[in-house]
Coordinates of C-alpha atoms and ligand atoms in Angstrom, one line a residue:
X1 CA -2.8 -22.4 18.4
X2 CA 0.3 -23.2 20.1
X3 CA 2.9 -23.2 17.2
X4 CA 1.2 -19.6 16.1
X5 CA 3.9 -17.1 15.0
X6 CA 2.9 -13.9 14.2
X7 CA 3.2 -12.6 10.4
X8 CA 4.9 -9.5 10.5
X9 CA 5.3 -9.0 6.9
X10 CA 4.7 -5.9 4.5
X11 CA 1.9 -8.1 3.4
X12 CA 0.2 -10.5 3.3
X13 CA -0.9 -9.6 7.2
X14 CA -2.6 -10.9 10.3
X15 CA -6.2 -11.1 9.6
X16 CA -8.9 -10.8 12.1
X17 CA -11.4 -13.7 12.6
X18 CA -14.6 -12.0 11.3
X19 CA -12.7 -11.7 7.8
X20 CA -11.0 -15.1 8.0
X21 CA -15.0 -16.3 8.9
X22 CA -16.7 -14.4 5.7
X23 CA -13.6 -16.2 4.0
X24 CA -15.9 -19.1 4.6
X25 CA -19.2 -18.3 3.8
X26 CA -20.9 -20.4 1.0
X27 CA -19.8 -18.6 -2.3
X28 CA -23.2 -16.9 -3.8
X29 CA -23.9 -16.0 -6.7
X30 CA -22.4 -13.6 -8.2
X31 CA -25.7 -12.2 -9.3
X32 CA -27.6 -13.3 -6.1
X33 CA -29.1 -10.1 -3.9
X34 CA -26.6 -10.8 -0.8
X35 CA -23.8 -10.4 -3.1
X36 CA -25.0 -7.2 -4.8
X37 CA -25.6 -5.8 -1.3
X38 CA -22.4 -6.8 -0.1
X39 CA -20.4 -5.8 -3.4
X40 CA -22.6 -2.0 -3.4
X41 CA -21.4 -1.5 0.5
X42 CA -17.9 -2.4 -0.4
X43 CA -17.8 0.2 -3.1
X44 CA -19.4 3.1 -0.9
X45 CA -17.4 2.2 1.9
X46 CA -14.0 2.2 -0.7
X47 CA -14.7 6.1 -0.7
X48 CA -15.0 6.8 2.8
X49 CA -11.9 4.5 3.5
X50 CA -9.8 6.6 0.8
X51 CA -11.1 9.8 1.9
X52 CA -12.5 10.3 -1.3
X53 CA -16.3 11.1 -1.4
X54 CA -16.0 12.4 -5.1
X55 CA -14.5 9.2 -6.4
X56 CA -15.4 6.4 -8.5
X57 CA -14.3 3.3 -6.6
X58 CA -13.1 -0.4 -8.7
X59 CA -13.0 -3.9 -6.9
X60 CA -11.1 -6.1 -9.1
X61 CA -10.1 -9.9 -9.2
X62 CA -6.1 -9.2 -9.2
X63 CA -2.9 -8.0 -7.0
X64 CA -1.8 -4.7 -6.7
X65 CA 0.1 -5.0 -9.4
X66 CA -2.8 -5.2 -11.7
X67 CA -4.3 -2.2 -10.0
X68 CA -0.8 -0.5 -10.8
X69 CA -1.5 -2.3 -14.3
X70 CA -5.3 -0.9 -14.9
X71 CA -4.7 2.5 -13.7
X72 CA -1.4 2.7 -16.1
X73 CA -3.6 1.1 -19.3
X74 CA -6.6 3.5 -18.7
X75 CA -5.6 7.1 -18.1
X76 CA -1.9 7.2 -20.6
X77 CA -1.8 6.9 -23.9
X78 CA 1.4 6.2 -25.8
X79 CA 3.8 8.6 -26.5
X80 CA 2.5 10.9 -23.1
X81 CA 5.2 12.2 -20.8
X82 CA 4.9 10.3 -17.4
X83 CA 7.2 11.6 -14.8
X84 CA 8.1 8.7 -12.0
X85 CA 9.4 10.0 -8.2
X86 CA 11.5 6.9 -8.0
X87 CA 11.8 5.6 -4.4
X88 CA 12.8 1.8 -4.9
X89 CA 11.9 -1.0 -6.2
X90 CA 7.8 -0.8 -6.7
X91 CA 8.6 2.8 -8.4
X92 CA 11.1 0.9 -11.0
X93 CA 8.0 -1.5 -11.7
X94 CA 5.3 1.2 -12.0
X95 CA 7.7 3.0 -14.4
X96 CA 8.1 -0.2 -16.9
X97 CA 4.4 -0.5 -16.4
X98 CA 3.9 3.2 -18.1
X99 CA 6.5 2.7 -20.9
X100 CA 4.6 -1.4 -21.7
X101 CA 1.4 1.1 -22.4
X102 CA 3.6 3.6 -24.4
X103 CA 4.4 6.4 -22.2
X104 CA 7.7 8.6 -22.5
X105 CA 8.7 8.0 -18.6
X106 CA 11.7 10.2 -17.0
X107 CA 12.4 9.3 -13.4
X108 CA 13.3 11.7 -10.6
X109 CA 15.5 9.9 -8.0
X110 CA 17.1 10.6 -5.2
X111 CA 20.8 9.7 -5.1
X112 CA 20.7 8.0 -1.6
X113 CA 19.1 4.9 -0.8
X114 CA 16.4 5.9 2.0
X115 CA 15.9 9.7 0.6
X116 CA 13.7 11.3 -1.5
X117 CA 13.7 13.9 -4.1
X118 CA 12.6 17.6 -2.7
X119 CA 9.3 19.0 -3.7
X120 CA 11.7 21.6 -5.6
X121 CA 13.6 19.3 -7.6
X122 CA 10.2 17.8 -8.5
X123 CA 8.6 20.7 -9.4
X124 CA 11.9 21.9 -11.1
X125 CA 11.6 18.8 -13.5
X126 CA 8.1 19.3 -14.3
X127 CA 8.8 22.5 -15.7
X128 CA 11.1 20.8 -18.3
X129 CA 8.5 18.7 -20.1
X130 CA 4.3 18.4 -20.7
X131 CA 3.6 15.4 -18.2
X132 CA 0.6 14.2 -19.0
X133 CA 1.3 11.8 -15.3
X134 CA 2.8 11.6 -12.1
X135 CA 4.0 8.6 -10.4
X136 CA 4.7 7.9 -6.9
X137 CA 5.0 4.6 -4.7
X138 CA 3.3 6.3 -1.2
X139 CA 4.9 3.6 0.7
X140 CA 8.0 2.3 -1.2
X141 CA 7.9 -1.4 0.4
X142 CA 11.2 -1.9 -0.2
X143 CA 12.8 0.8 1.7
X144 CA 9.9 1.6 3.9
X145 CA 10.8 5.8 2.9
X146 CA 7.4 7.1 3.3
X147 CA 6.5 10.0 0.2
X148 CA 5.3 13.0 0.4
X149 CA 1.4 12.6 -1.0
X150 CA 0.0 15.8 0.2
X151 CA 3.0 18.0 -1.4
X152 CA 3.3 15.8 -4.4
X153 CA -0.8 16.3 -5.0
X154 CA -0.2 20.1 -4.5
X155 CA 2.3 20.2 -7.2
X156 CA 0.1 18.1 -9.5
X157 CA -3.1 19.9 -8.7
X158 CA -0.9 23.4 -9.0
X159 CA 0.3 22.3 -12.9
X160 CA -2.3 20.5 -13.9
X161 CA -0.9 17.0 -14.3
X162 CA -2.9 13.6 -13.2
X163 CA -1.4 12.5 -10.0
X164 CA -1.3 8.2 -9.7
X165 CA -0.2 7.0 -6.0
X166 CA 0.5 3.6 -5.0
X167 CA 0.0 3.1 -2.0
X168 CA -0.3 -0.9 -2.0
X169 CA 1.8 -0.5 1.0
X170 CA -0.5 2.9 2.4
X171 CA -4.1 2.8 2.4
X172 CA -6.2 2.5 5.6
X173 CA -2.5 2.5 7.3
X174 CA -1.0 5.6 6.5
X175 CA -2.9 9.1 6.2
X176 CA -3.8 9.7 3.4
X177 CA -6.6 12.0 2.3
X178 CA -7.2 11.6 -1.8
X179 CA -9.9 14.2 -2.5
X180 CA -8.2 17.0 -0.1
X181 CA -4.9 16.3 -1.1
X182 CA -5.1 16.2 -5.4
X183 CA -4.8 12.4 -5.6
X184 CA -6.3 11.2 -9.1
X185 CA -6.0 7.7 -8.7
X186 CA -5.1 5.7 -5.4
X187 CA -4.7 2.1 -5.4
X188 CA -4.0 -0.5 -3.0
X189 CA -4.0 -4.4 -2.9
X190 CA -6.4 -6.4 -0.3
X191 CA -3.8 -8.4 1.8
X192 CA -2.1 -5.2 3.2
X193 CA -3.6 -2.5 5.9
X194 CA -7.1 -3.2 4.2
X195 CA -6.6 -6.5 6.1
X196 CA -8.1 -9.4 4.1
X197 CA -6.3 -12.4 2.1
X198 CA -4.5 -11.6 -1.5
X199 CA -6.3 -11.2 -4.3
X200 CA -8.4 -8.4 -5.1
X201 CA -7.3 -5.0 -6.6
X202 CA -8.7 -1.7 -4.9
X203 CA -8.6 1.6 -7.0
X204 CA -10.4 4.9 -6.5
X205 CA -10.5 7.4 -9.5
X206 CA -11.2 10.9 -9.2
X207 CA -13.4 12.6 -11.4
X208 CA -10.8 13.9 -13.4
X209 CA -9.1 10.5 -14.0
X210 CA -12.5 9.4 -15.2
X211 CA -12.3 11.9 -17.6
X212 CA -9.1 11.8 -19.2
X213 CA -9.8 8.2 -19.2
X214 CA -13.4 8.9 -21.5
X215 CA -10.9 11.5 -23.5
X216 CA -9.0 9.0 -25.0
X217 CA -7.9 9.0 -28.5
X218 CA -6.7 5.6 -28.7
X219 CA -8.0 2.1 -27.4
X220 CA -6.8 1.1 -24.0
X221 CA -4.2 -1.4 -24.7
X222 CA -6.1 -3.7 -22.0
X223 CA -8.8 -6.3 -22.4
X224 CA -9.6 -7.4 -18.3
X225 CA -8.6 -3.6 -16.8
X226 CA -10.4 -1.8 -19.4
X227 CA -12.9 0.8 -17.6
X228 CA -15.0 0.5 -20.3
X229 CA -15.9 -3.1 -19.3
X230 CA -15.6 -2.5 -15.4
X231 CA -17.1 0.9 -15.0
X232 CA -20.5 0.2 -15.9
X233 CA -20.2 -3.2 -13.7
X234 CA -19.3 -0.9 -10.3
X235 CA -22.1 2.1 -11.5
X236 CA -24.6 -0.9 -11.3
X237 CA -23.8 -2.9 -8.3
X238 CA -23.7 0.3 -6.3
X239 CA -27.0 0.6 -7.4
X240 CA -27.8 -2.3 -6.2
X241 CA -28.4 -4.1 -9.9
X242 CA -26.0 -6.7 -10.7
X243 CA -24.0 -6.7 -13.6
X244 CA -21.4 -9.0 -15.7
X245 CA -18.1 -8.3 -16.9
X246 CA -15.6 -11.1 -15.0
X247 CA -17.0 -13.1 -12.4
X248 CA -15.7 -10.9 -9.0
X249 CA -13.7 -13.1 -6.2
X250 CA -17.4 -13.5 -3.7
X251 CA -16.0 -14.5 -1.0
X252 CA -12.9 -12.1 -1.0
X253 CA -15.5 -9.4 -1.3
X254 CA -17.7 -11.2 1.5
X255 CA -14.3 -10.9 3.5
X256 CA -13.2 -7.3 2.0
X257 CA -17.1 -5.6 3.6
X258 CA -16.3 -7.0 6.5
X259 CA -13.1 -5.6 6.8
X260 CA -13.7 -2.2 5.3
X261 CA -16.1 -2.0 7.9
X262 CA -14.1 -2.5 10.6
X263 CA -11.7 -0.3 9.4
X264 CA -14.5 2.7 9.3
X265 CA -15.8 1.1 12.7
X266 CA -12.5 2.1 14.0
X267 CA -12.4 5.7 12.2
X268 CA -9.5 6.5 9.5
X269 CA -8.1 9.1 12.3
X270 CA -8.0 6.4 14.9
X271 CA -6.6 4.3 12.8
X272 CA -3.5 6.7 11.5
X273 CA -2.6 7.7 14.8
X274 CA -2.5 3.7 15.9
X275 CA -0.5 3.0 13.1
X276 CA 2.2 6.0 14.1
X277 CA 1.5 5.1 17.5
X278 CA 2.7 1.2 16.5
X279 CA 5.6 2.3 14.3
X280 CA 6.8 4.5 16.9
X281 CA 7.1 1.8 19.8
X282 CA 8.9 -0.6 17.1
X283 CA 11.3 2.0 16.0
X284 CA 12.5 3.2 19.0
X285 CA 13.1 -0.5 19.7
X286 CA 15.1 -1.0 17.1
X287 CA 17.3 2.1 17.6
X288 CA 17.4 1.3 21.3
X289 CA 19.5 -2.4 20.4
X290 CA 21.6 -0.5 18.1
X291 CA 19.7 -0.9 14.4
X292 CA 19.8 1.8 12.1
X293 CA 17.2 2.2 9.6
X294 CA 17.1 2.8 5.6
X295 CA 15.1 5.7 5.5
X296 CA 17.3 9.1 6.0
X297 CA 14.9 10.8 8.9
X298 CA 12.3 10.1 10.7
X299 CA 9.9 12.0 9.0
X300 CA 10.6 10.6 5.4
X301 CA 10.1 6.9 7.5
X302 CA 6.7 4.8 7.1
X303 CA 4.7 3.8 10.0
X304 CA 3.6 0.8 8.1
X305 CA 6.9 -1.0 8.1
X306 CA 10.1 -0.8 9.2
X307 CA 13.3 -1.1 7.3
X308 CA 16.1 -2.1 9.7
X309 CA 20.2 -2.7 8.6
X310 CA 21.2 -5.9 10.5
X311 CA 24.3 -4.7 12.6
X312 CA 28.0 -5.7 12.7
X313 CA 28.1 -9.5 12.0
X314 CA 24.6 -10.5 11.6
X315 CA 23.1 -11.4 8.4
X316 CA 20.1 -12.7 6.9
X317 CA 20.4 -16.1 8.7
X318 CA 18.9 -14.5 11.7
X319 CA 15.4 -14.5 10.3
X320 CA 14.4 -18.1 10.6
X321 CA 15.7 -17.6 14.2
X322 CA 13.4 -15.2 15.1
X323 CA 10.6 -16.3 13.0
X324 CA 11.4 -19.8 15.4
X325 CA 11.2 -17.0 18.2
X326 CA 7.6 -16.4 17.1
X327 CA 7.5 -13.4 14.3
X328 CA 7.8 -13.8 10.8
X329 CA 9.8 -11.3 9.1
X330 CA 10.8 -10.6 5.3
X331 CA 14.5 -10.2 3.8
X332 CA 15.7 -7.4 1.7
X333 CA 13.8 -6.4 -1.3
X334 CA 16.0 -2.9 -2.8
X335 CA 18.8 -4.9 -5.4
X336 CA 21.9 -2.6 -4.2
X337 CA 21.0 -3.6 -0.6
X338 CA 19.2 -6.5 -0.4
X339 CA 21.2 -8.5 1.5
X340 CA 22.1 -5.3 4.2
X341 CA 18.4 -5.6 6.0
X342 CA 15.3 -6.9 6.4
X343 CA 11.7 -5.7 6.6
X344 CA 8.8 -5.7 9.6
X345 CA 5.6 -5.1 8.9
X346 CA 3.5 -3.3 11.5
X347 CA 0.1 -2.6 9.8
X348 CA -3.9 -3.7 9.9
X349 CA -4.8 -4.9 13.1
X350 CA -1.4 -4.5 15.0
X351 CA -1.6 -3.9 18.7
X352 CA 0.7 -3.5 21.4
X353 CA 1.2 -7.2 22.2
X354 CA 2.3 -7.5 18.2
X355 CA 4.6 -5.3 19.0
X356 CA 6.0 -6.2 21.9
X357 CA 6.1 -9.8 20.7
X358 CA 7.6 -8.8 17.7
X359 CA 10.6 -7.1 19.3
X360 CA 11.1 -9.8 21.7
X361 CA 11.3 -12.5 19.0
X362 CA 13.8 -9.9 17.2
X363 CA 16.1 -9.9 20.7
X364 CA 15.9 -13.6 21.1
X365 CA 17.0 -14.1 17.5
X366 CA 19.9 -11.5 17.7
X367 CA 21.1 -13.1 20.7
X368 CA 21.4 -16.2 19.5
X369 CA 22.8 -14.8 16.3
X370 CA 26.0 -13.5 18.7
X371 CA 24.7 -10.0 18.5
X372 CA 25.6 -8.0 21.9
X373 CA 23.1 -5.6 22.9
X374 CA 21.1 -5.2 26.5
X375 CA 18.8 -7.7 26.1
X376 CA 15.5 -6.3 26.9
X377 CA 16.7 -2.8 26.0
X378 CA 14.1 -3.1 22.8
X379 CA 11.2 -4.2 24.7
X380 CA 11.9 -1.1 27.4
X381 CA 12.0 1.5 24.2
X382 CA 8.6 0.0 22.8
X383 CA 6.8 0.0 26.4
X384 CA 7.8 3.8 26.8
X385 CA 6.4 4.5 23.5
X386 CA 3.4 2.6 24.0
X387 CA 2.8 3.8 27.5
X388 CA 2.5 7.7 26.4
Ligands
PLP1 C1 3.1 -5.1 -2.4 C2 3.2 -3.9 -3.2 C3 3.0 -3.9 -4.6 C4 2.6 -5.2 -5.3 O1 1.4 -5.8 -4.9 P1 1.1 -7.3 -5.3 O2 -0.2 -7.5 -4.7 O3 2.2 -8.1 -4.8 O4 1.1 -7.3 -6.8 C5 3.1 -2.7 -5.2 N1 3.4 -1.6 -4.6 C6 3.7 -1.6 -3.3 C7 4.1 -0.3 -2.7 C8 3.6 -2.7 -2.5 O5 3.9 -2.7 -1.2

């Protein structure tokens, strides 16, 4: 493992070696009892992992984006008023998603890049139509400004509108608490904080959501996402009874059980306060050599990733010197500002030593870059952090 660099992306992550292993299993059958079992714990486990006891839980063949697609296609019907709290660049995509299946989508924005629109202006443009929806990214990846889930879900629950987080970039990373905070539908895509490699769509439907969803007038404009073909296919293998709609990814759900249950093994409050605990060490880091962040303030930042502007004469160049440095990183993702910053991830199984490597591959590569900075200043911020 000596050429090992660390993958510090928003996704996909590092991924521990018990998940890599069940990677490898022999594929079952999809029908075979070890595969039910598995696929049935994966499912009750989905609910403790999203805080959402009361929830119907999907495991998909698919990336997020097709968990963005499914819940779209199954709860809106065309011509219902979707209202989108536009962060960036995922919220522009689930927003073309709603209008493909027909919705009437008005977008609340805020007017500088790394803010986000009040509760108050929120709540001041539901009042001025009947949304049927709310949209928000919970983690907007390309900005790394961190939404207000527990407000938003307030003012949904408070108005009686469906509330439909992403939070591709959030789940088992970021608190967030579905049932106790109003969240209708929360997704999320396999190869970020849940920790195992891309390709499975996660989504957990409240009660309501399954509702509005059996309400419909109109046929969901979906073949694959359909609930009507996957719902009966999760009711059965939670109860332990296999069941045929597509042929499910067996070895990502071998991989996904084992991860989920490390996750829980861990403890979803153990787990947020690592995750703030990790951002915090790299942030200070970063202001501490002189980078300043997209996100306005600290408490509208993620803890997931982090969203730094390259300083004064540095661009994008600097990457592959720090990934040579050990830690792969990712550009710019936002169009206005793409080429302004670049993007750490700091989720899943991140520890101190990530960290710290991390930060010291960033000082190497800004050094070489003709940055001036006091080298080692970074690695003294994160220690402090860490060492509280
Ligand atoms: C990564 C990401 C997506 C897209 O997920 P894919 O698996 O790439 O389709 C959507 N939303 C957010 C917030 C993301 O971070």
């Amino acid at each position: 493992m000596k050429n090992r660099k660390l993958l510090m992306i928003p996704g996909p992550i590092e991924f521990t070696p018990e998940v890599m292993r069940a990677m490898g299993m022999p594929t079952a059958s999809h029908v075979a009892p070890n595969f039910v079992d598995c696929m049935g714990q994966a499912l009750e486990r989905m609910r403790e992992v999203f805080l959402c006891p009361g929830g119907q839980p999907f495991i998909v063949a698919g990336s997020g984006t097709m968990a963005m697609d499914m819940a779209a296609c199954n709860v809106i019907e065309p011509g219902d008023n979707v209202l989108v709290v536009n962060t960036g660049y995922f919220s522009d995509r689930f927003g073309a998603i709603m209008e493909r299946y027909g919705a009437r989508v008005t977008y609340v924005k805020a007017t500088t890049i790394g803010d986000m629109p009040s509760l108050d202006e929120v709540e001041a443009e539901i009042g001025k139509a009947d949304y049927k929806g709310l949209v928000v990214t919970h983690v907007d990846t390309s900005t790394a400004v961190r939404a207000d889930i527990k407000g938003l879900g307030g003012l949904c629950r408070k108005h009686g509108i469906l509330s439909i987080v992403d939070g591709v970039c959030s789940v088992a990373g970021e608190e967030l608490r579905q049932e106790e905070w109003g969240v209708d539908i929360a997704l999320t895509a396999c190869q970020k904080a849940i920790g195992v490699p891309p390709g499975l769509a996660l989504l957990v439907a409240s009660p309501k959501a399954i509702e509005t969803f059996k309400n419909r007038s109109t046929p969901v404009g979906n073949y694959y996402s359909d609930w009507a073909n996957w719902l009966p296919v999760m009711e059965s293998y939670e109860a332990r009874k296999a069941a045929y709609f597509g042929t499910p990814a067996v070895n990502l759900v071998w991989a996904l059980n084992v991860s989920l249950g490390q996750i829980l093994a861990e403890g979803m409050d153990n787990r947020f306060a690592r995750h703030r605990l990790m951002s915090d060490a790299f942030k200070a880091a970063m202001n501490a050599i002189g980078l300043k962040q997209i996100p306005v303030s600290a408490d509208k930042a993620a803890n997931t990733l982090t969203a730094p502007y390259f300083p004064e004469g540095v661009n994008g160049s600097v990457l592959p010197l720090i990934a040579k440095a050990g830690a792969i990183l990712a550009g710019g993702l936002h169009a206005e500002i793409k080429e302004k910053y670049f993007r750490v991830g700091h989720m899943g199984v991140v520890n101190a030593s990530d960290i710290l490597a991390t930060v010291g591959a960033i000082e190497s590569g800004f050094a070489k870059a003709g940055y001036k900075f006091e080298h080692g200043a970074g690695l003294a911020a994160a220690q402090i952090v860490l060492l509280k």
